[in-house]
Amino acid sequence: MTVTGAPMWAVVPAAAVLLVMALAAAVLDAVFDTAAAGGGGTAVHGRRWSRPLVEVARLMRQRGRTTVEPDRLLWRIGTAGPLVAALLMAAVVPVGGTVVADLPVGIVWFNAVDVTLWAAVWLAGWGPNSVYPLIGGYRFVAQALGYELPLMFALTAPAVAAGSLSVGEVVRAQQGLWFAVWMPVAFVVFLGAVAALGVWGPFSSPVGRDAAGGVLAEAAGVDRLLLLTGRYALLAAGSGMAVALFLGGGAGPWLPGWAWSLLKTLAVLAALVALRRRLPVLRPERIVRLGWLVALPAVLLQLLVVSAVVVAKG
Amino acid sequence: MMLELFLLLASALFAIGVYGALSQQTVVMVMMGLELMVNGVIVAAAAFWYFLAPAAPDGQVLVLVVIAAMTVDMAMGFAVVTLLFRARDADMTDMAAELKR
Amino acid sequence: MQIALFCVLAVVAVVSGAAVFVVDSMARATYALALSFVAVGASLLLLDLAYLGVVTILMMVMEMAIMAVFMIMFMMNPAGLMPMSMLHNRRGAPAISGGIFLALGALVLLVPWPERRGTVPADPTRAVGEAIMGSKMLVMIGVSAVLFTTIVAALVLATSRGRYGDDEPAGYGHGESHGPHNGHGGGHDAHAGHGGHGGHGTHAAPPAAEGSGT
């Protein structure tokens, strides 16, 4: 399937789709959250699936928090950063046959945007001038050192196989055989990195309970809403990218391309959300160790295999 | 005309970088100045490529080399600062004056 | 249109570049430099250099995120809450840098730049890729050797156990300078308040060095 760029106004529906996806992830997360269902006390009203909506309404009314001598400018940037990064990522993710920005270097763009998260999350921790958010910010930078290089090489594999840095070309190169089938290591590493971008599951120590919520510790009201939305939106944008790079994009029988893209994205998102409670939270130094001693060699070998196949095919 | 504009931007960035490298006492701030100088070089290399010889890839390769040089500068700079700090508790250039000997 | 966009980016790059040496807070200084780099990367996009522009942004934002950690680790007063001046060479530096700018600017405007030779290739990214895998391969091989040397050298310099690993007691080899020839003692005392700020207690090892443990 060929992918073409969309007109300017497509930014609005694309952003809306991303936010709906983020909400879907939050709802799924609440449904899977069996632990809080029993003894939540007065805090848990209503059915589990509606809890994210209640939380949104509550945070919209809640007053923001101020701390002593915060760096307001940097705090704002850090708070808005994850959501903005997710939107920028989504701009190069094709839905069916259309993409908001058909960049010739879409994959590098995705990588550059995910690197800005280093800055954004650290700034969100630095801004409030408070201990626990600062710890969370440093934890994120430390674990980012661990996941970034494997992520880069996982992104390289589909690009090498397709012979192009454009996400549309990568989708087109998967006619017949999805990349997930013959580059499973890169696929798994990429999914892990997506979880890390969303500070999710094993990578959630920057917002860990042992640091009183880490980066989220001083965020209240709309600030907290932005950060949480950004987290889910990053998961959604990353899942969309995983679909485009490894799962054939909008390819599939019967349904139109955009429907397949969205369905596959939801499936990846659901898998990420479901795995959250099944895996332990890892400390950043463990993540660095795993990233550099296991994931990096594995994904480099994968890249070698991919390159050999590409050369053999000519 | 655009070439001149790009080169003026490059000279401005380079000059600010020189100012920083000469006036700052702390080693890390001196490195910020170096980075700004290299930033100017990136602009100049890209502008020369685009406006003078776009058919040859030399300008683009130069940008890549400059980015690599920048990472080397960062890594070695921080390593030396860490060592200095560990050895002397010094993070100021003036305090590391015995390196002159 | 292009010129207007370029002017905006150029102003952002220069102003944020100057802000690096004006603001008190180290976090702000670092991210001002990052903003300057982002503006430069975006201006490369104007020159049809999609790949190099995006890569510049990628590399520099990453570098600055790490830079911020070191800035806060090594600077006194990292948050800029107690403004202080850390300048030297107060008259020379502006004069020299101003002179450099004037000289470079004069060169830029006075040199008769040659005519443009050739046209921009259809895909500049492919052009640079083929160059570094073909005619310019030696350059990249050289860069790779330099980068590898840098990794080793930086680890050797920065690791807390020194270049001899566990065989060397901590601080040995550095200790001599603390003892007899305390020539730099004056400078040391002048900064007696140095240990007071929080950042210095936490400089155990740089992140890169941790992975090297055996």
XYZ file of C-alpha atoms in Angstrom:
629
model
C 0.000 0.000 0.000
C 1.318 3.425 -0.866
C 1.342 6.196 1.688
C 0.764 9.808 0.711
C 0.874 13.035 2.673
C -2.361 14.594 3.883
C -3.398 18.263 3.600
C -2.726 20.638 6.485
C -6.123 20.277 8.151
C -5.377 16.600 8.814
C -3.442 17.753 11.893
C -6.692 18.229 13.812
C -8.253 14.773 13.256
C -4.830 13.149 13.766
C -4.450 14.855 17.133
C -8.000 13.854 18.028
C -7.328 10.225 17.120
C -4.174 10.250 19.230
C -6.038 11.638 22.232
C -8.841 9.075 21.827
C -6.192 6.353 21.695
C -4.636 7.738 24.860
C -8.021 7.689 26.549
C -8.589 4.132 25.343
C -5.280 3.130 26.909
C -6.269 4.774 30.174
C -9.648 3.020 30.169
C -8.004 -0.330 29.426
C -5.540 0.285 32.212
C -8.385 0.994 34.630
C -10.250 -2.157 33.541
C -7.160 -4.299 34.063
C -6.567 -2.680 37.433
C -8.096 -5.390 39.581
C -6.066 -4.500 42.628
C -7.710 -1.161 43.267
C -11.221 -2.499 42.677
C -11.606 -4.134 46.055
C -10.495 -1.836 48.818
C -10.422 1.578 47.209
C -12.799 3.006 49.781
C -14.458 6.264 48.985
C -11.894 7.178 46.360
C -13.291 4.689 43.852
C -16.693 5.644 42.582
C -18.566 4.006 39.756
C -17.495 1.387 37.316
C -13.887 0.780 36.587
C -13.992 1.741 32.923
C -15.305 5.208 33.697
C -12.593 5.964 36.209
C -10.278 7.772 33.769
C -13.114 10.128 32.815
C -13.840 10.835 36.469
C -10.138 11.428 37.023
C -9.989 13.861 34.095
C -12.942 15.813 35.488
C -11.365 15.839 38.933
C -7.977 17.037 37.703
C -9.579 19.746 35.573
C -11.140 21.234 38.685
C -8.194 20.666 40.981
C -5.944 23.581 41.731
C -2.347 23.414 40.542
C 0.401 23.231 43.119
C 3.146 25.751 43.713
C 6.444 25.027 45.398
C 9.165 27.217 46.832
C 11.235 28.905 44.113
C 10.163 26.749 41.180
C 11.626 27.313 37.733
C 8.217 27.985 36.219
C 9.305 28.296 32.595
C 11.202 25.016 32.561
C 8.472 23.315 34.586
C 5.858 24.306 32.012
C 8.050 23.078 29.174
C 8.615 19.788 30.937
C 4.931 19.354 31.710
C 3.774 19.968 28.159
C 6.761 18.134 26.663
C 5.551 14.509 26.654
C 2.208 15.351 25.030
C 3.842 17.599 22.424
C 6.404 14.894 21.686
C 3.629 12.338 21.233
C 1.842 14.638 18.786
C 5.051 15.233 16.834
C 5.668 11.488 16.685
C 2.123 10.818 15.517
C 2.666 13.266 12.654
C 4.866 10.741 10.824
C 2.790 7.633 11.648
C 0.689 6.610 8.644
C -2.926 5.646 9.225
C -3.941 3.497 6.300
C -2.674 5.258 3.202
C -2.350 8.758 4.628
C 0.119 10.440 6.939
C 0.104 13.978 8.280
C 3.721 14.719 7.354
C 5.248 12.520 4.679
C 8.852 13.252 5.627
C 11.627 11.592 3.643
C 13.395 10.989 6.965
C 10.375 10.034 9.072
C 12.244 7.397 11.079
C 14.996 9.819 12.088
C 12.296 12.332 12.952
C 10.672 9.817 15.303
C 14.048 9.180 16.898
C 14.826 12.877 17.295
C 11.457 13.499 18.925
C 11.879 10.617 21.335
C 15.234 12.057 22.361
C 13.528 15.329 23.306
C 11.802 13.295 26.008
C 15.135 13.116 27.831
C 14.927 16.844 28.145
C 11.183 17.028 28.788
C 10.974 14.487 31.593
C 14.117 15.797 33.251
C 12.748 19.337 33.087
C 9.428 18.194 34.534
C 11.461 16.832 37.429
C 13.762 19.850 37.722
C 11.109 22.553 37.449
C 9.291 22.242 40.765
C 12.502 22.524 42.831
C 11.492 19.550 44.908
C 13.365 16.409 45.862
C 11.218 13.557 44.576
C 10.502 14.966 41.117
C 14.232 15.639 40.751
C 15.003 12.027 41.625
C 12.438 10.938 39.052
C 13.960 13.154 36.381
C 17.450 11.807 36.994
C 16.132 8.256 36.953
C 14.593 8.888 33.557
C 17.818 10.236 32.077
C 19.728 7.286 33.518
C 17.394 4.697 32.060
C 17.185 6.621 28.798
C 20.922 5.939 28.437
C 20.000 2.279 28.617
C 17.139 2.086 26.154
C 18.116 4.708 23.589
C 20.830 2.857 21.690
C 18.866 -0.411 21.354
C 15.917 1.702 20.183
C 18.064 3.406 17.553
C 19.258 0.121 16.110
C 15.752 -1.356 16.307
C 14.612 1.588 14.180
C 17.508 1.017 11.811
C 16.487 -2.561 10.964
C 13.223 -1.770 9.089
C 14.898 1.195 7.426
C 17.688 -1.031 6.114
C 15.208 -3.651 4.946
C 13.095 -1.072 3.131
C 16.078 0.854 1.811
C 14.516 4.121 2.940
C 14.115 6.323 5.990
C 10.555 7.212 5.026
C 7.899 5.461 7.112
C 5.642 5.186 4.046
C 8.343 3.312 2.141
C 8.810 0.964 5.089
C 5.081 0.195 5.059
C 5.213 -0.442 1.327
C 8.203 -2.740 1.667
C 6.188 -5.034 3.934
C 3.854 -6.260 1.220
C 3.711 -10.014 1.569
C 5.761 -10.369 4.747
C 5.571 -8.221 7.852
C 8.878 -7.141 9.311
C 7.820 -8.424 12.730
C 8.023 -11.951 11.313
C 11.635 -11.879 10.218
C 13.030 -9.266 12.605
C 11.389 -10.315 15.876
C 14.256 -9.088 18.065
C 14.036 -5.577 16.678
C 10.263 -5.685 17.149
C 10.469 -6.740 20.782
C 13.204 -4.201 21.542
C 11.134 -1.499 19.893
C 8.082 -2.405 21.980
C 10.225 -2.281 25.094
C 11.495 1.134 24.093
C 7.925 2.327 23.528
C 7.104 1.249 27.071
C 10.176 3.176 28.225
C 9.051 6.295 26.352
C 5.742 6.080 28.178
C 7.567 5.517 31.528
C 5.521 2.353 31.646
C 5.676 -1.036 33.356
C 9.286 -2.105 34.017
C 10.462 1.398 33.106
C 8.216 3.252 35.538
C 10.734 3.933 38.283
C 10.880 7.672 37.339
C 7.281 7.863 38.566
C 7.740 5.100 41.108
C 5.956 4.859 44.420
C 9.275 4.557 46.237
C 9.939 8.178 45.217
C 6.437 9.355 46.148
C 5.422 9.479 42.502
C 8.752 10.826 41.199
C 8.209 13.267 38.366
C 4.487 13.281 39.157
C 4.986 14.037 42.843
C 4.422 17.789 42.678
C 2.141 17.800 39.638
C -1.486 18.522 40.439
C -4.508 19.696 38.530
C -4.027 20.422 34.850
C -0.260 19.866 35.111
C -0.831 16.308 36.247
C -3.487 15.791 33.596
C -1.049 16.925 30.909
C 1.710 14.637 32.144
C -0.576 11.608 32.425
C -2.150 12.290 29.024
C 1.319 12.661 27.558
C 2.291 9.298 28.995
C -0.661 7.473 27.440
C -0.334 9.437 24.197
C 3.321 8.416 23.937
C 2.322 4.783 24.328
C -0.315 5.252 21.621
C 2.033 7.042 19.201
C 4.732 4.435 19.809
C 2.246 1.625 19.170
C 1.194 3.312 15.941
C 4.844 3.492 14.898
C 5.320 -0.185 15.788
C 2.376 -1.048 13.539
C 3.781 0.981 10.658
C 7.335 -0.316 11.014
C 6.784 -3.961 11.894
C 3.143 -4.993 11.444
C 2.489 -3.974 7.856
C 0.726 -0.677 8.555
C -2.752 -0.648 7.062
C -2.392 -3.956 5.229
C -5.168 -6.482 5.809
C -8.178 -8.095 4.172
C -11.793 -6.810 3.961
C -11.487 -3.660 6.039
C -10.103 -0.358 4.687
C -6.490 0.529 5.484
C -7.161 3.122 8.162
C -9.316 0.656 10.086
C -6.568 -1.949 10.048
C -4.007 0.625 11.200
C -6.173 1.674 14.109
C -7.130 -1.898 15.055
C -3.539 -3.059 15.053
C -2.476 -0.013 17.037
C -5.168 -0.732 19.615
C -4.018 -4.330 19.831
C -0.381 -3.325 20.459
C -1.537 -0.739 22.957
C -3.677 -3.308 24.758
C -0.724 -5.681 24.926
C 1.480 -2.965 26.446
C -1.200 -2.043 28.972
C -1.882 -5.669 29.877
C 1.817 -6.429 30.402
C 2.230 -3.541 32.803
C 1.248 -5.445 35.941
C 2.896 -8.694 34.961
C 6.433 -7.311 34.963
C 8.423 -5.933 37.882
C 9.692 -2.361 37.927
C 13.403 -2.283 37.166
C 15.886 0.115 38.678
C 17.587 2.397 36.144
C 21.009 0.790 36.559
C 19.448 -2.601 35.821
C 17.879 -1.164 32.694
C 21.244 0.193 31.566
C 22.826 -3.195 32.202
C 20.065 -5.036 30.334
C 20.075 -2.490 27.538
C 23.804 -2.549 26.909
C 24.632 -6.166 27.680
C 21.545 -7.952 26.312
C 19.368 -5.776 24.101
C 22.148 -3.945 22.254
C 24.121 -7.033 21.136
C 20.892 -8.848 20.273
C 19.552 -6.044 18.149
C 22.948 -5.564 16.474
C 22.923 -9.239 15.515
C 19.406 -8.753 14.203
C 20.625 -5.850 12.134
C 23.433 -8.015 10.770
C 20.908 -10.668 9.730
C 18.674 -8.057 8.114
C 21.587 -6.522 6.229
C 22.734 -9.956 5.044
C 19.229 -10.739 3.772
C 19.028 -7.381 1.993
C 22.419 -7.924 0.358
C 21.532 -11.498 -0.617
C 18.283 -10.387 -2.220
C 20.239 -7.755 -4.123
C 22.276 36.836 -0.780
C 21.119 33.936 1.340
C 24.666 32.588 1.536
C 25.777 35.788 3.230
C 22.893 35.579 5.697
C 23.760 32.022 6.666
C 27.439 32.891 7.017
C 26.596 35.910 9.163
C 24.559 33.621 11.439
C 27.527 31.275 11.567
C 29.938 34.098 12.469
C 27.596 35.386 15.162
C 27.311 31.944 16.766
C 31.063 31.440 16.512
C 31.795 34.825 18.087
C 29.394 34.196 20.973
C 31.081 30.858 21.474
C 34.505 32.500 21.588
C 33.219 34.974 24.133
C 31.940 32.144 26.314
C 35.104 30.092 26.028
C 37.273 33.080 26.962
C 35.175 34.627 29.697
C 33.808 31.709 31.665
C 35.681 30.388 34.651
C 34.002 27.032 34.954
C 35.183 24.222 32.723
C 31.670 23.104 31.778
C 30.714 26.629 30.752
C 33.867 26.826 28.636
C 32.658 23.672 26.938
C 29.311 25.326 26.258
C 31.268 28.032 24.455
C 33.115 25.421 22.394
C 29.818 23.807 21.461
C 28.469 27.136 20.257
C 31.554 27.631 18.091
C 31.038 24.209 16.554
C 27.373 25.126 16.059
C 28.507 28.021 13.893
C 30.768 25.700 11.915
C 27.795 23.406 11.194
C 25.818 26.316 9.776
C 28.742 27.466 7.659
C 29.464 23.988 6.275
C 25.828 23.403 5.354
C 25.550 26.829 3.723
C 28.736 26.316 1.708
C 27.425 22.962 0.514
C 24.035 24.294 -0.537
C 25.063 27.570 -2.115
C 28.434 26.730 -3.631
C 28.800 23.057 -4.511
C 25.627 21.051 -3.884
C 26.540 18.413 -6.448
C 29.522 17.215 -4.395
C 28.768 15.621 -1.021
C 31.829 17.121 0.741
C 29.849 19.747 2.638
C 27.466 17.177 4.045
C 30.316 14.898 5.077
C 31.933 17.864 6.794
C 28.770 18.401 8.841
C 28.863 14.760 9.921
C 32.522 15.047 10.896
C 31.808 18.216 12.864
C 28.991 16.518 14.774
C 31.353 13.653 15.565
C 34.012 16.127 16.695
C 31.452 17.685 18.986
C 30.665 14.383 20.672
C 34.371 13.735 21.148
C 34.768 17.183 22.677
C 31.885 16.483 25.056
C 33.074 13.056 26.133
C 36.700 14.030 26.687
C 35.755 17.305 28.299
C 33.524 15.675 30.862
C 36.032 12.932 31.506
C 38.752 15.486 32.204
C 36.440 17.584 34.371
C 35.464 14.529 36.363
C 39.110 13.592 36.841
C 40.074 17.142 37.810
C 37.237 17.341 40.240
C 38.135 14.044 41.816
C 41.797 14.867 42.080
C 41.686 18.523 43.071
C 38.088 19.383 43.858
C 38.535 21.930 41.099
C 35.974 22.853 38.524
C 37.445 26.196 37.510
C 40.007 26.661 34.797
C 42.104 28.980 36.978
C 42.362 26.358 39.683
C 43.837 23.836 37.271
C 46.727 26.151 36.476
C 49.347 23.531 37.278
C 48.309 21.756 34.074
C 50.366 24.446 32.364
C 53.559 22.985 33.715
C 8.949 33.366 2.896
C 12.143 31.352 3.159
C 14.076 34.440 4.187
C 11.510 35.333 6.821
C 11.614 31.809 8.253
C 15.403 31.875 8.216
C 15.504 35.225 10.000
C 13.236 33.938 12.770
C 15.387 30.841 13.216
C 18.603 32.880 13.112
C 17.339 35.273 15.771
C 16.267 32.353 17.964
C 19.647 30.673 17.505
C 21.680 33.781 18.309
C 19.532 35.035 21.182
C 19.375 31.657 22.889
C 23.089 31.193 22.224
C 23.799 34.477 23.979
C 21.375 33.555 26.756
C 23.663 30.645 27.646
C 26.144 33.103 29.176
C 23.552 35.470 30.607
C 21.150 33.359 32.639
C 22.032 32.291 36.159
C 20.425 28.897 36.233
C 22.549 26.118 34.798
C 19.470 24.204 33.663
C 18.319 27.239 31.737
C 21.780 27.799 30.260
C 21.998 24.225 29.027
C 18.569 24.192 27.493
C 19.108 27.611 25.953
C 22.038 26.056 24.121
C 19.796 23.134 23.145
C 17.276 25.615 21.739
C 20.042 27.279 19.771
C 20.967 23.921 18.280
C 17.338 23.128 17.465
C 17.046 26.434 15.612
C 20.233 25.655 13.686
C 18.941 22.175 12.853
C 15.695 23.684 11.610
C 17.605 26.156 9.451
C 19.445 23.204 7.885
C 16.012 21.923 6.863
C 15.678 25.107 4.804
C 18.773 23.999 2.868
C 17.167 20.699 1.810
C 19.269 18.887 4.389
C 16.422 16.929 5.966
C 18.617 14.180 7.374
C 21.445 16.325 8.684
C 19.026 18.847 10.167
C 17.052 16.241 12.074
C 20.226 14.442 13.132
C 21.675 17.700 14.450
C 18.571 18.187 16.569
C 18.720 14.574 17.744
C 22.376 14.642 18.717
C 22.324 18.024 20.330
C 19.205 17.592 22.424
C 20.667 14.344 23.694
C 24.032 15.950 24.405
C 22.424 18.819 26.227
C 20.291 16.495 28.346
C 23.536 14.866 29.499
C 25.324 18.211 29.679
C 22.681 19.437 32.121
C 23.524 16.583 34.478
C 27.214 17.520 34.435
C 26.529 21.223 34.707
C 24.509 20.705 37.825
C 27.001 18.220 39.179
C 30.020 20.492 38.865
C 28.752 24.056 39.139
C 28.302 25.916 42.343
C 24.852 27.435 42.493
C 23.343 25.196 39.828
C 19.818 26.543 40.069
C 20.892 30.170 39.943
C 19.063 30.975 43.140
C 22.062 32.937 44.468
C 23.324 34.938 41.502
C 27.089 35.192 41.362
C 29.589 36.128 38.736
C 31.879 33.439 37.410
C 33.658 35.412 34.736
C 37.259 36.242 34.107
C 38.959 38.103 31.307
C 36.156 40.651 31.456
C 37.564 43.142 29.001
C 39.497 40.853 26.707
C 36.757 38.357 25.964
C 34.148 40.779 24.583
C 36.804 42.636 22.638
C 38.275 39.510 21.074
C 34.922 37.932 20.262
C 33.564 41.218 18.912
C 36.648 41.561 16.778
C 36.244 38.019 15.501
C 32.630 38.695 14.594
C 33.523 41.897 12.763
C 36.373 40.227 10.901
C 34.289 37.217 9.895
C 31.359 39.428 8.946
C 33.603 41.612 6.782
C 35.006 38.504 5.104
C 31.506 37.185 4.477
C 30.379 40.396 2.864
C 33.567 41.289 0.990
C 34.718 37.971 -0.436
C 33.384 37.476 -3.978
C 31.805 34.064 -3.484
C 32.015 31.872 -6.571
C 29.040 30.872 -8.650
C 27.097 27.820 -7.607
C 28.375 24.664 -9.273
C 25.878 21.894 -9.925
C 22.419 21.453 -8.480
C 21.078 19.889 -5.326
C 20.675 16.137 -5.867
C 17.143 14.745 -5.796
C 17.816 13.010 -2.476
C 20.647 14.671 -0.515
C 20.384 11.973 2.166
C 21.133 9.285 -0.392
C 23.981 11.409 -1.756
C 25.694 11.683 1.623
C 25.059 8.014 2.350
C 26.663 6.957 -0.891
C 29.552 9.343 -0.283
C 30.443 7.954 3.136
C 30.084 4.411 1.843
C 32.142 5.198 -1.247
C 34.446 8.064 -2.028
C 34.495 9.454 1.538
C 34.738 6.140 3.337
C 38.202 6.852 4.673
C 36.842 9.885 6.539
C 34.271 7.776 8.305
C 36.789 5.059 9.120
C 38.967 7.728 10.688
C 36.028 9.096 12.644
C 35.139 5.629 13.902
C 38.687 5.064 15.147
C 38.646 8.436 16.895
C 35.278 7.707 18.491
C 36.441 4.332 19.754
C 39.595 5.880 21.196
C 37.439 8.515 22.834
C 35.231 5.940 24.518
C 38.238 4.139 25.962
C 40.092 7.306 26.940
C 37.072 8.942 28.538
C 36.327 5.835 30.591
C 39.932 5.531 31.711
C 40.022 9.175 32.773
C 36.664 9.286 34.463
C 36.384 5.963 36.229
C 36.687 6.280 39.967
C 39.238 3.489 40.237
C 41.791 5.153 38.044
C 43.542 3.589 35.118
C 44.864 0.591 37.046
C 41.500 -0.669 38.260
C 41.338 -2.289 41.668
C 45.110 -2.571 42.002
C 45.377 1.113 42.714
C 44.146 2.340 46.080
C 41.608 5.119 45.612
C 43.203 8.531 45.448
C 46.721 7.189 44.952
C 48.518 9.088 42.283
C 46.392 12.112 42.856
C 47.340 12.430 46.489
C 50.772 13.920 45.935
C 49.390 17.244 44.875
C 47.506 17.664 48.105
C 50.637 17.340 50.143
C 53.882 19.210 49.798
C 53.631 21.528 46.817
C 50.429 23.221 47.642
C 51.025 25.924 45.112
C 47.410 26.241 44.240
C 46.297 26.413 47.812
C 45.358 30.036 47.576
C 42.875 29.333 44.910
C 41.552 26.506 46.952
C 40.946 28.557 50.057
C 39.289 31.274 48.095
C 36.603 28.798 47.357
C 36.133 27.584 50.856
C 32.417 27.839 50.457
C 32.702 25.411 47.629
C 31.617 22.301 49.435
C 28.519 23.980 50.647
C 26.315 23.385 47.705
C 24.506 20.163 47.241
C 25.739 19.065 43.877
C 29.251 18.234 44.916
C 28.377 15.419 47.227
C 26.982 13.308 44.445
C 29.730 13.064 41.910
C 30.481 9.419 42.505
C 30.845 8.402 38.876
C 29.538 9.609 35.563
C 26.746 7.501 34.093
C 28.984 6.271 31.314
C 31.495 4.910 33.771
C 29.031 2.760 35.665
C 28.601 0.309 32.862
C 32.294 -0.447 32.848
C 32.289 -2.316 36.148
C 33.485 -5.842 35.842
